Short mmCIF file of N, CA and C in Angstrom, two decimals:
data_model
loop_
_atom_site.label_atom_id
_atom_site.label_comp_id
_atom_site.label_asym_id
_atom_site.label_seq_id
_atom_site.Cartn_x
_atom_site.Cartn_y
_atom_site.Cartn_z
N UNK Q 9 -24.01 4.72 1.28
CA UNK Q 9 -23.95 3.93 2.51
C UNK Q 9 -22.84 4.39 3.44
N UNK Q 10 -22.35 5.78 3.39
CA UNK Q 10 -21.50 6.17 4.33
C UNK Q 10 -19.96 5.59 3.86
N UNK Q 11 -19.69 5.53 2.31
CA UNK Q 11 -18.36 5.21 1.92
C UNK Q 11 -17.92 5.95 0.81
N UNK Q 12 -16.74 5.96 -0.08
CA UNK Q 12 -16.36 5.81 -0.82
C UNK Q 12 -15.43 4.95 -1.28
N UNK Q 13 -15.75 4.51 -2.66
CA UNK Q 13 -14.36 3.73 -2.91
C UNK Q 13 -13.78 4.15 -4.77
N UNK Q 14 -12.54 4.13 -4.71
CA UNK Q 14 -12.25 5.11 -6.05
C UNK Q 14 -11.13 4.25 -6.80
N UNK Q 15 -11.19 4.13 -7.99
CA UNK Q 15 -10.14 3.87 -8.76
C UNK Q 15 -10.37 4.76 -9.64
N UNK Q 16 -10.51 4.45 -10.68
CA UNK Q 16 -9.59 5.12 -12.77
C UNK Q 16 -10.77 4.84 -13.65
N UNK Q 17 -11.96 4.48 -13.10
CA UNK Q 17 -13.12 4.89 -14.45
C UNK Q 17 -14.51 5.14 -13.53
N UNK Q 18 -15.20 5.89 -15.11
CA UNK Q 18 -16.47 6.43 -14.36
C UNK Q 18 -17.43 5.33 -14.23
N UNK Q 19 -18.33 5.09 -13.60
CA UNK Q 19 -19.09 4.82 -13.14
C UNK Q 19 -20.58 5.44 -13.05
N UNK Q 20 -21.78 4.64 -12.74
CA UNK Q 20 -23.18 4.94 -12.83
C UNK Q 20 -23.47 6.08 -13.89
N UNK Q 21 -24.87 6.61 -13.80
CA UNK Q 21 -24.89 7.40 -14.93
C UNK Q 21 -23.96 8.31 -15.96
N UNK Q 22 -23.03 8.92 -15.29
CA UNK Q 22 -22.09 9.76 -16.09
C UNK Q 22 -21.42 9.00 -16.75
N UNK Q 23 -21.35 7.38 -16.46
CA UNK Q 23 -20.37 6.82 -17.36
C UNK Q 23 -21.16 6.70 -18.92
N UNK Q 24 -22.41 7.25 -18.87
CA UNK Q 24 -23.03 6.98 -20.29
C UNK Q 24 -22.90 8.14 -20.83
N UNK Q 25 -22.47 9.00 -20.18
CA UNK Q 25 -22.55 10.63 -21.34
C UNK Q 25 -21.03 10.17 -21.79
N UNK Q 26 -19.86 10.05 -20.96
CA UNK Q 26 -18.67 9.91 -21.14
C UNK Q 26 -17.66 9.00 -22.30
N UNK Q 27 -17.26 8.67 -22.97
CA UNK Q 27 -16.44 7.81 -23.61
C UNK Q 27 -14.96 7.68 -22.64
N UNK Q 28 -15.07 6.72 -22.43
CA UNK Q 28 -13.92 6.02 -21.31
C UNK Q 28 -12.88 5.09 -21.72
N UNK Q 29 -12.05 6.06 -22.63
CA UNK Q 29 -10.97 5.38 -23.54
C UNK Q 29 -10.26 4.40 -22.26
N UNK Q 30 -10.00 4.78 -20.62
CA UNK Q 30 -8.76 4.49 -20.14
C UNK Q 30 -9.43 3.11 -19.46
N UNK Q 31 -10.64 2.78 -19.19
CA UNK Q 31 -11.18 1.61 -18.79
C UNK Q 31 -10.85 0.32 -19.65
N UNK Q 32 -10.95 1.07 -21.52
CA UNK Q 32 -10.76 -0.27 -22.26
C UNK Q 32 -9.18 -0.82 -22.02
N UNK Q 33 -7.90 0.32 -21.68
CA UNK Q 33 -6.89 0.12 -21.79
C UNK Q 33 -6.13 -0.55 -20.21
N UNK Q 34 -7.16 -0.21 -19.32
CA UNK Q 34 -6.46 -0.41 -17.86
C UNK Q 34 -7.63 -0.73 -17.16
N UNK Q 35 -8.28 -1.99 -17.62
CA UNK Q 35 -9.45 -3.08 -17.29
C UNK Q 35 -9.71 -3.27 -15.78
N UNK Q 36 -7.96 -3.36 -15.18
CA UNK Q 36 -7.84 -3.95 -13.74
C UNK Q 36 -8.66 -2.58 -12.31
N UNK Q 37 -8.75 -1.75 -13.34
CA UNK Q 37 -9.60 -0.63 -12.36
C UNK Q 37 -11.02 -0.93 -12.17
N UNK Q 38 -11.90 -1.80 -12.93
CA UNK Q 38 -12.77 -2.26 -12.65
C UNK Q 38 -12.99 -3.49 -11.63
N UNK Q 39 -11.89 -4.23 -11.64
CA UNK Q 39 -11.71 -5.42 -10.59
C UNK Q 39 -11.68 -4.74 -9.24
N UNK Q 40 -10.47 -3.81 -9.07
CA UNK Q 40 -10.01 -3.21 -8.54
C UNK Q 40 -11.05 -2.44 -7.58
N UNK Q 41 -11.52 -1.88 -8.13
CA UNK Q 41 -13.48 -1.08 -7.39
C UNK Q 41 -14.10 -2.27 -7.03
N UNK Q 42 -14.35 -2.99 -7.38
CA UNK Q 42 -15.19 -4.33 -7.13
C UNK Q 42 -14.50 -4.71 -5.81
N UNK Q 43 -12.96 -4.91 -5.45
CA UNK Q 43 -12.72 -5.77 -4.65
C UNK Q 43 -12.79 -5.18 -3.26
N UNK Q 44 -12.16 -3.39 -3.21
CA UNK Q 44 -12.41 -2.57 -2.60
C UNK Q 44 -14.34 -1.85 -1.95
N UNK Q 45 -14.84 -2.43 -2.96
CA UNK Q 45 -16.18 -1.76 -2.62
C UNK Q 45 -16.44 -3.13 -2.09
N UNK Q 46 -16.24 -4.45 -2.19
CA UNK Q 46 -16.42 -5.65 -1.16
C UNK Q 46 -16.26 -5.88 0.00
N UNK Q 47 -14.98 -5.19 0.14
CA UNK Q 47 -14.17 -5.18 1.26
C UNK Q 47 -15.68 -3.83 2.26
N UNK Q 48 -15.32 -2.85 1.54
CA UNK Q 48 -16.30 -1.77 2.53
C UNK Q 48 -17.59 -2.27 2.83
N UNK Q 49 -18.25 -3.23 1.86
CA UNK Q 49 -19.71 -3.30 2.27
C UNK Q 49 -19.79 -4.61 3.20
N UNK Q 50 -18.57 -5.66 3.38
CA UNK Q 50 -18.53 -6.35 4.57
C UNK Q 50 -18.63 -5.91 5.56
N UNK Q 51 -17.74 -4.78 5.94
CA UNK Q 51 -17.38 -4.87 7.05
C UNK Q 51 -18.65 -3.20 7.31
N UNK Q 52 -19.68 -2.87 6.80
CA UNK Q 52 -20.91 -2.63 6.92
C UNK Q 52 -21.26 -1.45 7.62
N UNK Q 53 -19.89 -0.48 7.88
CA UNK Q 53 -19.91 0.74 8.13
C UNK Q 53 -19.23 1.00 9.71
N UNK Q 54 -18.76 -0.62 9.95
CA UNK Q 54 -18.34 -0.41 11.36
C UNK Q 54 -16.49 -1.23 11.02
N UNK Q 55 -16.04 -0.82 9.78
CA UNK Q 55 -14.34 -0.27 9.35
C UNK Q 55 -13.81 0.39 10.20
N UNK Q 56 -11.94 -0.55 10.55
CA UNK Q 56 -11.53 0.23 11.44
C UNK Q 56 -10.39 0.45 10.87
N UNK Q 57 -9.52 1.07 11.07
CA UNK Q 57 -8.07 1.34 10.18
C UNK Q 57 -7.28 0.17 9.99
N UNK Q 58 -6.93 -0.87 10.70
CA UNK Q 58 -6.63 -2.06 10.43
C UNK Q 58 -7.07 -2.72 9.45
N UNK Q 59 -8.89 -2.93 9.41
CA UNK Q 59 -9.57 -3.17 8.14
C UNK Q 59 -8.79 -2.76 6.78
N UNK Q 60 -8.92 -1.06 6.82
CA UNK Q 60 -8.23 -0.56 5.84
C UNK Q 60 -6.85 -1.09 5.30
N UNK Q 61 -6.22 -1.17 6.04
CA UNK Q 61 -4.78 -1.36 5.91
C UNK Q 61 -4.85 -2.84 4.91
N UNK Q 62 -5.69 -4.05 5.30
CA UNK Q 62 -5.80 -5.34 4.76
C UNK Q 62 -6.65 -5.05 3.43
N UNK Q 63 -7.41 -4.10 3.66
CA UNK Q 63 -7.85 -3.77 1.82
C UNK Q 63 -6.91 -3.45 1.10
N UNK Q 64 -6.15 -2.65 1.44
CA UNK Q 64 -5.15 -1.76 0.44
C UNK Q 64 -3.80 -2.67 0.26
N UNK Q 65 -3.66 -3.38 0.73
CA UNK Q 65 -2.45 -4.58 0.87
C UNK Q 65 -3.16 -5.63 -0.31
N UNK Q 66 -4.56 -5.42 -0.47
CA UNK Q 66 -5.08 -6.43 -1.36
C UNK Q 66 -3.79 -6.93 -2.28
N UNK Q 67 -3.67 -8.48 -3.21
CA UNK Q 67 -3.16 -8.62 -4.19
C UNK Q 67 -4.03 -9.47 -5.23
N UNK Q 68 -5.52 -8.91 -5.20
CA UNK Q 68 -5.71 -9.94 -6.12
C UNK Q 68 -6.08 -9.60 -7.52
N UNK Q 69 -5.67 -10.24 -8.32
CA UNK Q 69 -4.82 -9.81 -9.71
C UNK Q 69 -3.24 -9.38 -9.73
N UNK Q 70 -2.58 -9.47 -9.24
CA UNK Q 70 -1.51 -8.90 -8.75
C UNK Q 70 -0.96 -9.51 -10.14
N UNK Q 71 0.09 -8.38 -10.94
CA UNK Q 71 0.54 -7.14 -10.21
C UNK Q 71 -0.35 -5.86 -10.25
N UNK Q 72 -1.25 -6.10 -11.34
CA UNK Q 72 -2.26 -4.78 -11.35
C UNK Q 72 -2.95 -4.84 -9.95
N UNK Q 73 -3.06 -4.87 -8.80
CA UNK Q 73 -4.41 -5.41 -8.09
C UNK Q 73 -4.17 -4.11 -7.12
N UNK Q 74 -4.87 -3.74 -5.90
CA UNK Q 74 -5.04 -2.84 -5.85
C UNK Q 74 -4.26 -2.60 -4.87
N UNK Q 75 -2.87 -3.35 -4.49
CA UNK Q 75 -1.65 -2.92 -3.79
C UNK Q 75 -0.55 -3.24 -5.41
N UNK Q 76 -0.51 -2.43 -5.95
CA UNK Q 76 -0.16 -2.25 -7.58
C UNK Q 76 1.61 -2.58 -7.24
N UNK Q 77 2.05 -3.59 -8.11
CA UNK Q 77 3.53 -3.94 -8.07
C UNK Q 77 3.57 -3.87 -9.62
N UNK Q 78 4.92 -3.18 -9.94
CA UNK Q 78 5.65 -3.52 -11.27
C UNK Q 78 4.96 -4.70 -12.38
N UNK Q 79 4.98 -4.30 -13.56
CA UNK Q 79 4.68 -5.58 -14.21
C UNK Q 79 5.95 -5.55 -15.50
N UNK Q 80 7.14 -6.05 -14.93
CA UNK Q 80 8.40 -6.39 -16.19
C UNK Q 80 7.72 -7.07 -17.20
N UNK Q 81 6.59 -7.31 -17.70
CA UNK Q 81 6.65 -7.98 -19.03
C UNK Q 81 5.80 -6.53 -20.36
N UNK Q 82 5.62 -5.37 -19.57
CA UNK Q 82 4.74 -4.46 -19.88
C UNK Q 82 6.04 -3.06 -20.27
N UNK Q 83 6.14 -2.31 -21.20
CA UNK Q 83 7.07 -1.07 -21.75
C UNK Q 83 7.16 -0.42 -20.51
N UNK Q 84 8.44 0.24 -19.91
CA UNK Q 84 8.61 0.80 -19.16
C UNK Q 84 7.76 2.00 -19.17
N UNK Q 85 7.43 3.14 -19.91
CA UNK Q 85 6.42 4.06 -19.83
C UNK Q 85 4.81 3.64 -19.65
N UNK Q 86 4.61 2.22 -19.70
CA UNK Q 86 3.25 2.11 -19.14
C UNK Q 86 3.37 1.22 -17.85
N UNK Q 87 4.67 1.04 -17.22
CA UNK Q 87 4.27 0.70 -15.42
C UNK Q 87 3.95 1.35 -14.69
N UNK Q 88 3.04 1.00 -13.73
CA UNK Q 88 2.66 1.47 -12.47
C UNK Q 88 3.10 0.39 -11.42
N UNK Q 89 2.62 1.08 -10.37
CA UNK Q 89 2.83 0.50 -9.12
C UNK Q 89 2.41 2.07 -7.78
N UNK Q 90 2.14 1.06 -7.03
CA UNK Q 90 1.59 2.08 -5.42
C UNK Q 90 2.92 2.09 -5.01
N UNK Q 91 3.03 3.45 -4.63
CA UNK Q 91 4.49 4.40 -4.33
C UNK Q 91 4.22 4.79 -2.82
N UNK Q 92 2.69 4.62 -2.40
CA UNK Q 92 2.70 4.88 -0.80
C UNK Q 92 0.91 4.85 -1.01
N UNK Q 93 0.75 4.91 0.46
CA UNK Q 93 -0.78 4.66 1.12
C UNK Q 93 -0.88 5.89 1.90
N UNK Q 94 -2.41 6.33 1.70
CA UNK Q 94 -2.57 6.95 2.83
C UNK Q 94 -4.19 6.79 3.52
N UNK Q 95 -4.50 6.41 4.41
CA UNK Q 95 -6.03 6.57 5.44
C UNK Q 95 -5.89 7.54 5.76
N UNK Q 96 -7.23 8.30 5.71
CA UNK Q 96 -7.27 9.40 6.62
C UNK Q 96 -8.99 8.60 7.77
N UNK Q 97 -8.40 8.87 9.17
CA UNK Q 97 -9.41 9.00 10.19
C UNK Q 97 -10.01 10.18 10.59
N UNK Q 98 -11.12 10.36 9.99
CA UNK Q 98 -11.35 11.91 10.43
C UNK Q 98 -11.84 11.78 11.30
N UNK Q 99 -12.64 11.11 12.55
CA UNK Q 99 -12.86 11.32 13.49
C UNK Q 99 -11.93 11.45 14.51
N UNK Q 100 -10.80 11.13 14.32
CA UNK Q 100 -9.17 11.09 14.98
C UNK Q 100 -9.09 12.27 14.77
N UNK Q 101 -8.79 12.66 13.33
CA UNK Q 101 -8.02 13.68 12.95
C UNK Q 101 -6.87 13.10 12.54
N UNK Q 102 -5.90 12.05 11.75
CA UNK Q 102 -5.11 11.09 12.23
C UNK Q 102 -4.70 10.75 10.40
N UNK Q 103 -3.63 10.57 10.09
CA UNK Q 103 -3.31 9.44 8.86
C UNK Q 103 -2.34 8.78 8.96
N UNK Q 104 -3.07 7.69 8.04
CA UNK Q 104 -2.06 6.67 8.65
C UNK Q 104 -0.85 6.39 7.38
N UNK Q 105 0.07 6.72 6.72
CA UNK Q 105 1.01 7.03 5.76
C UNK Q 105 2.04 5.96 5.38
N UNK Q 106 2.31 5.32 4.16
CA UNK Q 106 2.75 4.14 3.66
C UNK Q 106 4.15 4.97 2.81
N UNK Q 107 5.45 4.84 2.68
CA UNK Q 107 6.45 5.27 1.98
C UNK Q 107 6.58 3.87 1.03
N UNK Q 108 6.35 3.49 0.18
CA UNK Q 108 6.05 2.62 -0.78
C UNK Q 108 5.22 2.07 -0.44
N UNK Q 109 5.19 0.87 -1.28
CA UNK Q 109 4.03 -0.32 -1.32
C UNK Q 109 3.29 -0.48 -0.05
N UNK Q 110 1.78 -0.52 0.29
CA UNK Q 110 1.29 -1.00 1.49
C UNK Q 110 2.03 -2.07 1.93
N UNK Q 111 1.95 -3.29 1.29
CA UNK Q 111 2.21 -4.58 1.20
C UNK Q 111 4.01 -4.70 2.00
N UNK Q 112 4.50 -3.81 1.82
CA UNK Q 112 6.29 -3.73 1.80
C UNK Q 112 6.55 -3.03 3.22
N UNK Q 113 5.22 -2.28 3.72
CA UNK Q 113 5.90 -0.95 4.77
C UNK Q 113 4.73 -1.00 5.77
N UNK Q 114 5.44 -0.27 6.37
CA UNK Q 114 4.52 -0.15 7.94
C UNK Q 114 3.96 1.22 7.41
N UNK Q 115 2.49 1.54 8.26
CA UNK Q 115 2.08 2.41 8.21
C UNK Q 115 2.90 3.35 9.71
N UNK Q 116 2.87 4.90 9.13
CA UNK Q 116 3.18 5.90 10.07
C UNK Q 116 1.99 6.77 10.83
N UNK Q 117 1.78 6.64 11.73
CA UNK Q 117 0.48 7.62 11.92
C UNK Q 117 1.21 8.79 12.43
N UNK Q 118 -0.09 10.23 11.73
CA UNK Q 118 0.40 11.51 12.46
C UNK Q 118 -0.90 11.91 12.75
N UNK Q 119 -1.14 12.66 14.00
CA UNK Q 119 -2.10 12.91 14.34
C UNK Q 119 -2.10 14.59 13.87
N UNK Q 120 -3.20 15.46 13.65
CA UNK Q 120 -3.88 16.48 13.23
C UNK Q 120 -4.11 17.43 14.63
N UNK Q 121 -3.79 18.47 14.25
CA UNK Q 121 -3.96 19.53 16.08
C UNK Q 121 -5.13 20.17 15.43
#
């Protein structure tokens, strides 16, 4: 339908040839696609970078959710968290660039010559 949307496990047929140890261990990537592929099929192919920006700020499940914050109750070698954002507008030529958390920072745009 003129999108993509991506997290951390496979999906449709290949997910049946595959064994997908990291889905049983990091569940929230399935929410995570769900909430993001919601977000794209609302707004129905006529997404504008603003749109974007309010997907990726998402918090739901938080802290796993898909603007990813720290989780202190989890071993330091298995935290994550979103370290920066990036949109790309290719009809611009244009990205729009996050230096940590969506949720925490302004986006930077640079435009493409």
């Amino acid at each position: 339908n003129g999108y993509i949307a991506h997290t951390n496990h496979f999906i449709g047929q290949r997910a049946l040839c595959v064994k997908d140890t990291f889905v049983n261990t990091v569940a929230n990537s399935v929410y995570r696609l769900m909430r993001t592929d919601q977000a794209l099929r609302r707004w129905d192919g006529r997404i504008s970078v603003e749109e974007i920006k309010v997907m990726l700020r998402d918090h739901y499940g938080k802290p796993h959710s898909v603007c990813c914050h720290v989780n202190p109750d989890i071993a330091k070698d298995m935290q994550s968290e979103t370290v920066a954002s990036v949109i790309m507008d290719l009809d611009e030529r244009s990205l729009h660039i996050t230096k940590g958390p969506p949720c925490e920072s302004e986006y930077t745009k640079y435009t493409l010559n």
